[in-house]
Coordinates of C-alpha atoms in Angstrom, one line a residue:
M49 CA 44.8 8.9 27.6
A50 CA 45.9 10.1 31.1
G51 CA 49.2 11.1 29.7
D52 CA 47.8 13.1 26.8
S53 CA 49.3 16.6 26.8
S54 CA 45.8 18.0 26.1
F55 CA 44.8 17.4 29.7
P56 CA 45.9 19.6 32.6
D57 CA 48.8 18.8 34.8
M58 CA 48.2 16.8 37.9
D59 CA 49.7 17.2 41.3
S60 CA 51.4 14.5 43.3
D61 CA 48.1 13.2 44.6
G62 CA 46.7 12.8 41.1
S63 CA 44.1 15.5 41.5
E64 CA 43.8 18.6 39.3
R65 CA 44.4 22.1 40.6
N66 CA 40.9 23.2 39.9
E67 CA 41.4 26.7 41.3
E68 CA 43.9 27.6 38.6
T69 CA 42.2 25.7 35.7
E70 CA 40.9 27.8 32.8
I71 CA 38.4 26.5 30.3
V72 CA 36.6 27.9 27.3
V73 CA 32.9 27.2 26.7
N74 CA 31.3 27.7 23.3
V75 CA 27.5 27.8 23.5
G76 CA 25.9 28.4 20.1
G77 CA 28.9 30.3 18.8
V78 CA 29.3 32.5 22.0
R79 CA 32.7 31.9 23.6
Q80 CA 33.1 32.4 27.3
V81 CA 36.2 31.9 29.5
F82 CA 35.7 30.5 33.0
Y83 CA 38.1 29.9 35.9
G84 CA 37.9 27.1 38.4
D85 CA 37.6 29.4 41.4
N86 CA 34.4 30.8 40.1
L87 CA 32.8 27.6 38.9
N88 CA 33.6 25.6 42.1
Q89 CA 31.4 27.9 44.1
Y90 CA 28.6 25.8 42.7
P91 CA 30.1 22.3 42.3
E92 CA 26.9 20.6 41.4
T93 CA 26.4 22.6 38.2
R94 CA 27.4 21.3 34.8
L95 CA 30.1 23.9 34.3
A96 CA 31.8 23.0 37.5
E97 CA 31.7 19.3 36.5
L98 CA 33.6 20.3 33.3
I99 CA 36.6 21.2 35.5
N100 CA 36.6 17.9 37.3
C101 CA 35.9 15.8 34.1
L102 CA 39.2 16.6 32.5
S103 CA 41.0 14.0 34.4
G104 CA 38.5 11.4 33.5
G105 CA 39.2 11.0 29.9
Y106 CA 37.1 11.6 26.8
D107 CA 34.2 9.4 27.9
S108 CA 33.7 11.6 30.9
I109 CA 34.1 14.8 28.8
F110 CA 31.6 13.8 26.1
S111 CA 29.0 12.8 28.7
L112 CA 28.8 16.5 29.6
C113 CA 29.2 18.4 26.3
D114 CA 28.5 17.9 22.6
D115 CA 32.1 18.4 21.4
Y116 CA 35.5 19.1 22.7
D117 CA 38.7 20.7 21.2
P118 CA 41.7 19.4 23.2
G119 CA 44.1 22.0 21.7
K120 CA 42.1 25.0 22.7
R121 CA 40.6 23.2 25.7
E122 CA 37.2 24.4 24.4
F123 CA 33.8 22.7 25.2
Y124 CA 31.0 23.0 22.6
F125 CA 27.3 23.0 23.4
D126 CA 24.4 23.2 21.0
R127 CA 22.2 25.2 23.4
D128 CA 20.5 28.6 23.6
P129 CA 23.2 31.3 23.9
D130 CA 20.8 34.0 25.1
A131 CA 19.7 31.8 28.0
F132 CA 23.3 30.8 28.8
K133 CA 24.3 34.5 29.1
C134 CA 21.7 34.8 31.9
I135 CA 22.6 31.6 33.6
I136 CA 26.4 32.5 34.0
D137 CA 25.3 35.4 36.1
L138 CA 25.1 32.9 38.9
Y139 CA 28.8 32.5 39.1
Y140 CA 29.4 36.2 39.3
F141 CA 26.4 37.7 41.1
G142 CA 24.9 34.7 42.9
E143 CA 21.5 35.0 41.3
I144 CA 19.9 34.7 37.8
H145 CA 17.6 37.1 36.0
M146 CA 15.7 36.1 33.0
K147 CA 16.0 38.6 30.2
K148 CA 12.9 39.9 28.4
G149 CA 11.9 38.0 25.3
I150 CA 13.1 34.6 26.5
C151 CA 10.4 31.9 26.9
P152 CA 10.2 31.0 30.7
I153 CA 9.6 27.4 30.0
C154 CA 12.6 27.1 27.6
F155 CA 14.7 29.0 30.2
K156 CA 13.6 26.5 32.9
N157 CA 14.7 23.7 30.6
E158 CA 18.1 25.4 30.0
M159 CA 18.6 25.7 33.8
E160 CA 17.8 22.0 34.2
F161 CA 20.4 21.2 31.5
W162 CA 23.1 23.3 33.2
K163 CA 22.1 21.7 36.5
V164 CA 21.3 25.0 38.2
D165 CA 18.6 24.9 40.9
L166 CA 15.5 27.1 40.4
K167 CA 16.1 28.6 43.9
F168 CA 18.8 30.8 42.3
L169 CA 16.2 32.4 40.0
D170 CA 15.0 35.8 41.1
D171 CA 11.6 36.1 42.6
C172 CA 10.1 38.2 39.8
C173 CA 11.3 35.7 37.2
K174 CA 9.8 32.9 39.3
A175 CA 6.5 34.6 39.2
H176 CA 6.7 34.9 35.4
L177 CA 7.6 31.2 35.1
S178 CA 4.7 30.2 37.3
E179 CA 2.3 32.3 35.2
K180 CA 3.5 30.6 32.0
K181 CA 3.2 27.2 33.6
E182 CA -0.4 28.0 34.5
E183 CA -1.1 29.1 31.0
L184 CA 0.2 25.8 29.6
E185 CA -1.8 23.8 32.2
E186 CA -4.9 25.8 31.1
I187 CA -4.2 25.0 27.5
A188 CA -3.8 21.3 28.3
R189 CA -7.1 21.4 30.3
R190 CA -9.0 23.0 27.4
V191 CA -7.6 20.5 24.9
Q192 CA -8.5 17.6 27.2
L193 CA -12.1 19.0 27.5
I194 CA -12.4 19.1 23.7
L195 CA -11.0 15.6 23.3
D196 CA -13.4 14.4 26.0
D197 CA -16.3 15.9 24.0
L198 CA -15.1 14.4 20.8
G199 CA -14.3 10.9 22.1
V200 CA -16.8 8.2 22.7
D201 CA -16.1 5.5 25.3
A202 CA -17.6 2.2 24.1
S203 CA -17.5 0.9 27.7
E204 CA -19.9 3.6 28.9
S205 CA -23.5 2.8 29.4
H206 CA -26.2 4.3 27.2
W207 CA -27.4 6.6 30.1
K208 CA -23.8 7.9 30.6
R209 CA -23.5 8.7 26.8
C210 CA -26.9 10.3 26.9
Q211 CA -26.0 12.3 29.9
K212 CA -22.7 13.6 28.3
Y213 CA -24.7 14.5 25.1
I214 CA -27.2 16.6 27.1
W215 CA -24.5 18.3 29.0
K216 CA -22.5 19.2 25.9
F217 CA -25.8 20.2 24.2
L218 CA -26.7 22.7 27.0
E219 CA -23.3 23.9 28.2
K220 CA -21.2 24.1 25.1
P221 CA -22.9 26.1 22.3
E222 CA -19.9 25.8 20.1
S223 CA -20.2 22.0 19.9
S224 CA -23.0 21.9 17.3
Y225 CA -25.5 24.0 15.4
P226 CA -28.5 22.8 17.6
A227 CA -26.6 23.7 20.7
R228 CA -26.1 27.3 19.3
V229 CA -29.8 27.5 18.7
I230 CA -30.6 26.5 22.2
A231 CA -28.1 29.1 23.5
V232 CA -29.8 31.8 21.5
L233 CA -33.2 30.8 22.7
S234 CA -32.1 30.8 26.3
F235 CA -30.6 34.3 25.7
L236 CA -33.9 35.5 24.2
F237 CA -35.9 34.1 27.1
I238 CA -33.7 36.0 29.6
L239 CA -34.3 39.2 27.6
I240 CA -38.0 38.7 27.3
S241 CA -38.3 37.9 31.0
S242 CA -36.4 41.0 32.0
I243 CA -38.5 43.2 29.7
V244 CA -41.7 41.7 31.0
M245 CA -40.6 42.5 34.6
C246 CA -40.0 46.1 33.7
V247 CA -43.1 46.6 31.5
G248 CA -45.3 45.0 34.2
T249 CA -44.6 48.0 36.5
I250 CA -46.2 50.5 34.0
P251 CA -49.5 51.7 35.6
D252 CA -51.2 51.9 32.1
L253 CA -50.5 48.2 31.5
Q254 CA -51.8 47.1 34.9
I255 CA -55.3 46.0 35.8
V256 CA -57.3 46.5 39.0
D257 CA -58.4 43.4 40.8
A258 CA -61.7 42.9 42.8
E259 CA -60.2 44.5 45.9
G260 CA -58.9 47.6 44.0
N261 CA -55.3 46.7 44.0
R262 CA -53.3 47.1 40.8
I263 CA -51.8 43.9 39.5
E264 CA -49.9 42.8 36.4
H265 CA -51.7 42.1 33.2
P266 CA -52.6 38.4 32.7
T267 CA -50.8 38.3 29.4
L268 CA -47.6 39.4 31.0
D269 CA -48.1 36.8 33.7
S270 CA -48.5 34.1 31.1
I271 CA -45.3 35.2 29.3
E272 CA -43.5 35.2 32.7
T273 CA -44.8 31.7 33.5
A274 CA -43.5 30.5 30.1
C275 CA -40.1 32.0 30.7
I276 CA -39.9 30.4 34.2
G277 CA -40.9 27.1 32.7
W278 CA -38.0 27.3 30.3
F279 CA -35.6 28.3 33.0
T280 CA -36.8 25.4 35.2
M281 CA -36.5 22.8 32.5
E282 CA -33.0 24.1 31.5
Y283 CA -31.7 24.0 35.1
V284 CA -33.2 20.5 35.8
L285 CA -31.7 19.1 32.6
R286 CA -28.3 20.6 33.4
L287 CA -28.4 19.3 37.0
I288 CA -29.3 15.7 35.8
S289 CA -26.5 15.7 33.1
S290 CA -23.9 17.4 35.3
P291 CA -20.8 15.2 35.8
N292 CA -20.3 16.7 39.3
K293 CA -23.6 17.4 41.1
L294 CA -22.0 19.1 44.2
H295 CA -19.8 21.4 42.1
F296 CA -22.8 22.3 39.9
V297 CA -25.1 23.2 42.8
L298 CA -22.4 25.3 44.5
S299 CA -21.4 27.2 41.3
F300 CA -22.0 30.9 41.4
M301 CA -23.9 31.1 38.1
N302 CA -26.1 28.1 39.1
I303 CA -26.9 29.8 42.3
V304 CA -28.0 32.8 40.3
D305 CA -30.2 30.5 38.2
V306 CA -31.9 29.2 41.3
L307 CA -32.5 32.7 42.6
A308 CA -34.0 33.6 39.3
I309 CA -36.7 30.9 39.4
L310 CA -37.2 30.3 43.1
P311 CA -39.2 33.6 43.8
F312 CA -41.9 32.5 41.2
Y313 CA -42.5 29.1 43.0
V314 CA -42.4 30.7 46.5
S315 CA -44.8 33.4 45.4
L316 CA -47.1 30.8 43.9
T317 CA -47.1 28.8 47.1
L318 CA -47.7 31.8 49.3
T319 CA -50.6 33.0 47.1
H320 CA -52.4 29.7 47.2
L321 CA -51.5 28.4 50.7
G322 CA -50.3 31.4 52.6
A323 CA -53.7 33.0 52.9
K324 CA -54.7 30.1 55.1
L325 CA -51.7 30.6 57.4
M326 CA -51.4 34.4 57.6
E327 CA -53.2 37.6 56.8
L328 CA -53.8 38.5 53.2
S329 CA -51.9 41.7 53.5
N330 CA -48.8 40.0 54.8
V331 CA -49.0 37.5 52.0
Q332 CA -49.1 40.3 49.4
Q333 CA -46.1 42.0 51.0
A334 CA -44.1 38.8 51.0
V335 CA -45.0 38.1 47.3
Q336 CA -44.0 41.7 46.4
A337 CA -40.7 41.3 48.2
L338 CA -40.0 38.0 46.4
R339 CA -40.9 39.5 43.0
I340 CA -38.1 42.1 43.5
M341 CA -35.7 39.1 43.5
R342 CA -36.5 38.6 39.8
I343 CA -33.8 41.1 39.0
A344 CA -31.3 38.2 39.6
R345 CA -32.2 36.7 36.3
I346 CA -30.4 39.5 34.5
F347 CA -27.2 38.0 35.7
K348 CA -28.0 34.9 33.7
L349 CA -26.8 36.8 30.7
A350 CA -23.2 36.3 31.9
R351 CA -23.6 32.6 31.0
H352 CA -23.9 33.5 27.4
S353 CA -21.5 36.5 27.3
S354 CA -17.8 36.0 27.4
G355 CA -17.4 39.8 27.8
L356 CA -19.4 39.8 31.1
Q357 CA -17.4 36.8 32.3
T358 CA -14.1 38.5 31.5
L359 CA -15.3 41.7 33.3
T360 CA -16.2 39.6 36.4
Y361 CA -12.7 37.9 36.5
A362 CA -11.0 41.2 35.9
L363 CA -12.9 42.8 38.9
K364 CA -11.9 39.8 41.1
R365 CA -8.3 40.4 40.1
S366 CA -8.6 44.1 40.9
F367 CA -9.7 43.8 44.5
K368 CA -6.6 45.7 45.6
E369 CA -7.3 48.6 43.2
L370 CA -11.0 48.7 44.2
G371 CA -10.0 48.7 47.9
L372 CA -7.7 51.7 47.2
L373 CA -10.5 53.5 45.4
L374 CA -13.0 52.9 48.4
M375 CA -10.3 54.0 50.9
Y376 CA -9.6 57.2 49.0
L377 CA -13.2 58.1 48.8
A378 CA -13.9 57.1 52.5
V379 CA -11.1 59.4 53.7
G380 CA -12.3 62.3 51.5
I381 CA -15.9 61.9 52.4
F382 CA -15.1 62.0 56.1
V383 CA -12.8 65.0 55.9
F384 CA -14.9 67.1 53.5
S385 CA -18.2 66.3 55.3
A386 CA -16.7 67.4 58.6
L387 CA -15.3 70.6 57.1
G388 CA -18.5 71.4 55.3
Y389 CA -20.6 70.9 58.5
T390 CA -18.2 73.2 60.5
M391 CA -18.1 76.0 57.9
E392 CA -21.8 76.0 57.3
Q393 CA -22.8 76.4 61.0
S394 CA -22.4 80.1 60.8
H395 CA -25.3 80.4 58.2
P396 CA -28.7 80.6 59.7
E397 CA -30.3 78.6 56.9
T398 CA -27.7 75.9 56.8
L399 CA -28.6 72.5 55.2
F400 CA -25.8 70.7 57.0
K401 CA -27.6 69.6 60.2
S402 CA -25.0 66.9 61.2
I403 CA -21.9 65.3 60.1
P404 CA -23.6 62.0 59.1
Q405 CA -26.0 64.0 57.0
S406 CA -23.1 65.8 55.4
F407 CA -21.8 62.4 54.3
W408 CA -24.5 62.3 51.6
W409 CA -23.4 65.7 50.4
A410 CA -19.7 64.6 50.3
I411 CA -20.6 61.4 48.4
I412 CA -22.6 63.1 45.6
T413 CA -20.0 65.9 45.3
M414 CA -16.8 63.7 45.2
T415 CA -18.5 61.3 42.7
T416 CA -19.5 64.4 40.5
V417 CA -23.3 63.6 40.8
G418 CA -24.5 66.7 42.6
Y419 CA -28.3 66.3 43.0
G420 CA -28.6 69.8 44.5
D421 CA -30.8 68.7 47.5
I422 CA -28.0 69.9 49.9
Y423 CA -25.4 72.5 49.1
P424 CA -23.2 75.0 50.8
K425 CA -24.2 78.7 51.2
T426 CA -21.1 80.3 52.8
T427 CA -18.0 81.2 50.9
L428 CA -15.8 78.9 52.8
G429 CA -18.3 76.1 52.3
K430 CA -18.3 76.6 48.5
L431 CA -14.5 76.6 48.5
N432 CA -14.6 73.3 50.4
A433 CA -17.0 71.9 47.9
A434 CA -14.7 72.9 45.0
I435 CA -11.7 71.2 46.6
S436 CA -13.7 68.1 47.4
F437 CA -14.9 67.9 43.8
L438 CA -11.3 68.1 42.4
C439 CA -10.1 65.5 45.0
G440 CA -13.0 63.2 44.1
V441 CA -12.1 63.3 40.4
I442 CA -8.4 62.5 41.1
A443 CA -9.3 59.8 43.7
I444 CA -11.6 58.0 41.2
A445 CA -9.3 58.4 38.2
L446 CA -6.1 57.0 39.9
P447 CA -7.2 53.3 40.3
I448 CA -9.2 53.1 37.1
H449 CA -6.3 52.6 34.8
P450 CA -5.0 49.5 36.5
I451 CA -8.5 48.0 36.6
I452 CA -8.8 48.6 32.8
N453 CA -5.4 47.1 32.3
N454 CA -6.4 44.0 34.2
F455 CA -9.5 43.7 32.1
V456 CA -7.6 44.0 28.8
R457 CA -4.8 41.7 29.9
Y458 CA -7.2 39.0 31.0
Y459 CA -9.3 39.3 27.9
N460 CA -6.3 39.0 25.6
K461 CA -4.9 36.2 27.6
Q462 CA -8.2 34.2 27.2
R463 CA -8.1 34.7 23.5
V464 CA -4.5 33.5 23.3
L465 CA -5.2 30.4 25.4
E466 CA -8.3 29.6 23.2
T467 CA -6.2 30.0 20.0
A468 CA -3.3 28.0 21.4
A469 CA -5.7 25.2 22.4
K470 CA -7.1 25.0 18.8
H471 CA -3.5 25.0 17.4
E472 CA -2.7 22.1 19.7
L473 CA -5.6 20.2 18.3
E474 CA -4.4 21.1 14.8
L475 CA -1.0 19.7 15.6
M476 CA -2.5 16.5 17.0
E477 CA -4.6 16.1 13.9
L478 CA -1.6 16.7 11.7
N479 CA 0.6 14.2 13.6
S480 CA -2.2 11.6 13.5
A481 CA -2.6 12.2 9.7
E482 CA 1.2 11.8 9.2
G483 CA 1.2 8.7 11.4
K484 CA -1.6 7.3 9.3
A485 CA 0.1 8.0 6.0
T486 CA 3.4 6.5 7.2
S487 CA 1.6 3.4 8.5
S488 CA -0.4 3.1 5.2
K489 CA 2.8 3.4 3.1
S490 CA 4.5 0.7 5.2
E491 CA 1.4 -1.6 4.8
L492 CA 1.4 -1.2 1.1
E493 CA 5.0 -2.0 0.8
D494 CA 4.5 -5.1 2.9
L495 CA 1.6 -6.2 0.7
V496 CA 3.6 -5.6 -2.5
T497 CA 6.4 -7.7 -1.0
E498 CA 4.1 -10.5 0.0
G499 CA 2.1 -10.3 -3.2
K500 CA -1.2 -10.5 -1.4
E501 CA -4.4 -8.9 -2.6
G502 CA -8.1 -9.1 -1.9
P503 CA -10.1 -8.8 1.3
F504 CA -6.9 -9.2 3.4
Y505 CA -5.7 -6.0 1.7
S506 CA -8.6 -4.0 2.9
S507 CA -8.4 -5.4 6.5
R508 CA -4.7 -4.4 6.6
L509 CA -5.5 -0.8 5.5
K510 CA -8.2 -0.6 8.2
V511 CA -5.6 -1.5 10.9
S512 CA -3.4 1.3 9.7
H513 CA -6.0 3.9 10.3
S514 CA -5.1 6.0 13.4
D515 CA -7.8 5.8 16.1
T516 CA -6.6 9.2 17.5
F517 CA -7.3 11.1 14.3
I518 CA -9.4 14.2 15.1
H519 CA -11.7 15.6 12.4
L520 CA -11.9 19.1 14.0
L521 CA -10.8 21.9 11.7
S522 CA -11.2 22.2 8.0
E523 CA -8.6 24.8 7.4
E524 CA -5.3 23.5 6.0
K525 CA -3.1 25.5 8.4
H526 CA -0.6 23.7 10.6
Y527 CA 1.9 25.8 12.5
R528 CA 3.2 26.1 16.1
T529 CA 2.5 29.0 18.3
R530 CA 4.9 30.6 20.8
L531 CA 3.2 28.9 23.7
Q532 CA 3.4 25.5 22.0
S533 CA 7.1 26.0 21.3
C534 CA 7.6 26.5 25.0
K535 CA 6.8 22.8 25.6

């Protein structure tokens, strides 16, 4: 084999002149000529190993490629040609850029096949790869959560199973019809409680107590008590059934739940016991201040609204844009309030008494509110107001578009992840069904061969049933998504 004319000539030491070696690589029909001096810049890559494997015989060659033509000295690979075109840039430019339209996970697998380290991938492409890996991890997490909900561990105690059922019943409305009914009831209680809080401030619906003070109508108080009772029962059940109590207590939405019900019990305590410890007027002021905290319950709607949750996450991802907006407005407010104060000093009836007072005028002017309680009276002051108005419109409009894009991108991403998780479950169901059918067919063939019938026949069929079969979706659609093909 060593003397075959198809292999390159050797020098007196038996080693190949790699620098002058020329090879042809055919990847998915795309032919590319390489020279040894280029490939040997990165000796640990697969292409560089092709140069050195020629002296090792066919066993060494076919361990690196799918096929080899000795006459043309051409190596054949059944790999993605588009990804290969990007990877070979390493030998010419020293870095790799992933072209648009190539799956990042597939491209990473191609780099691993060609034995190219990820450190040669450009930073922007690394960020895209990291984002895609996070998406796949999120899909896997959602699938695992669904499987955990569907599965029943026989080794768990009765209390553990009951705890898991209550948690799924209260936290996951999509799990069953009764869970959806409970979610709708909770939503209605939040709305009713918020409406009662607002209606209770209408003077015509209030009554006068023995001391001449206006208080809420007893009927509204009863409705408020019923709503608080529901919120309390819901929070306690969720706390008891929570798999991680510490994480549950420190969660933002659960803190909102506590703030929504805590003022009621504190007010009740102050009303009955506080009068013995402090003056009645101080108790009433404390109760009134706590009742203001009832507005926190409106944030409970976010638990039942995916749109509000998406808006919250989008705002968290837009801190930079929101910071720019506040910076633009702060600079404009300071500049135009100082100019307005200076220009209005010549007018005897000026409304600009100081620069801090002028801040209020600049805020309502730049945000296009314009209450009219303070306004310029001189010509220069009016010109300054017109310029501040235009600058305010521009300053507010500039960061708004990125914030909207973040919201739309995050919302679409969540929908894609949710769909991909469902498709993964469809595939698992399909694979389980296929495994079940194959196993059943094999069992039947064995039974026919053995000539056995009767009770043993049914027991064998039971064994063939797949325990991982998931009765989840009724639609007969089984196909892969782009995210799943990345795996």
